[in-house]
Short mmCIF file of C-alpha atoms in Angstrom, two decimals:
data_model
loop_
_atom_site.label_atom_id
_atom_site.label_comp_id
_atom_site.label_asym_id
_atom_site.label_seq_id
_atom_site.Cartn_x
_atom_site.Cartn_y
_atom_site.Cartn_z
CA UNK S 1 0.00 0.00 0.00
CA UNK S 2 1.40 3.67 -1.05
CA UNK S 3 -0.30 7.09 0.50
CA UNK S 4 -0.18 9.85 -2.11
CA UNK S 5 -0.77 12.50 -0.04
CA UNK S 6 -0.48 15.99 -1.51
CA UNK S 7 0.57 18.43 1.18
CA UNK S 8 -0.09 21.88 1.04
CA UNK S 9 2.38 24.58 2.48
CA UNK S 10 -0.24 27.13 2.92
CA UNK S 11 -3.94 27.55 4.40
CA UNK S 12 -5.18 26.95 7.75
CA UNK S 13 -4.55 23.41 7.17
CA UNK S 14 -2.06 21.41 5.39
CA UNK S 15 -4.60 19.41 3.79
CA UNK S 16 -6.85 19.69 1.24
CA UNK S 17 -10.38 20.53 2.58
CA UNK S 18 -11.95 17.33 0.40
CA UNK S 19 -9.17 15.52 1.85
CA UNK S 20 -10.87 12.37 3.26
CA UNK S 21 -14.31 13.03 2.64
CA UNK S 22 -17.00 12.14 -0.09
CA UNK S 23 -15.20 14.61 -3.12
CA UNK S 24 -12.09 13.29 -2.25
CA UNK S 25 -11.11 10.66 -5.47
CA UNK S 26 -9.00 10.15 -7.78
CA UNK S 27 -9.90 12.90 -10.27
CA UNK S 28 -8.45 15.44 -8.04
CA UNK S 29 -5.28 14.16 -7.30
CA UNK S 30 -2.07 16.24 -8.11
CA UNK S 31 -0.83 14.94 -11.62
CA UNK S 32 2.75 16.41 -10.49
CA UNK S 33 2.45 14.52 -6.96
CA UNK S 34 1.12 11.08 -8.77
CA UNK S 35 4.38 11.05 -11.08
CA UNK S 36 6.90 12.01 -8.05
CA UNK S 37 5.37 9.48 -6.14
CA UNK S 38 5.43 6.99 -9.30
CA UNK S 39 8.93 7.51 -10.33
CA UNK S 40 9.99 7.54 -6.74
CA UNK S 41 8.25 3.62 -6.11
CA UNK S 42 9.93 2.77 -9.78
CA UNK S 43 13.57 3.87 -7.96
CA UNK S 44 12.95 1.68 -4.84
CA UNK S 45 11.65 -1.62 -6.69
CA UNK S 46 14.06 -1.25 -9.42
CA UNK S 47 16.75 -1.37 -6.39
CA UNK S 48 15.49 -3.44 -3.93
CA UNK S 49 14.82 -6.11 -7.38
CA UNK S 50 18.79 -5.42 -8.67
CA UNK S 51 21.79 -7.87 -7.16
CA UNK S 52 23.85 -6.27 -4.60
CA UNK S 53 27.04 -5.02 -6.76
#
């Protein structure tokens, strides 16, 4: 299981207000977080899965 949580930096809370409630789904989930996140998971299989050196 992988969180994608999308943290923001400003506002009276660091979440989003749909954040765990009935609008929050997948259609408004940061593109730019979803790749980081992606490319990130890719880098720790693709290591964990290589032979030590």
């Amino acid at each position: 299981t992988i969180d994608i949580i999308n943290l923001q930096t400003t506002g009276e809370s660091a979440f989003a207000p749909h954040w765990h409630t009935q609008q929050d789904n997948m259609d408004i989930i940061d593109k730019n977080t979803l790749e980081a996140v992606g490319e990130t998971l890719l880098q720790v299989i693709y290591e964990i899965a290589s032979p030590a050196s």
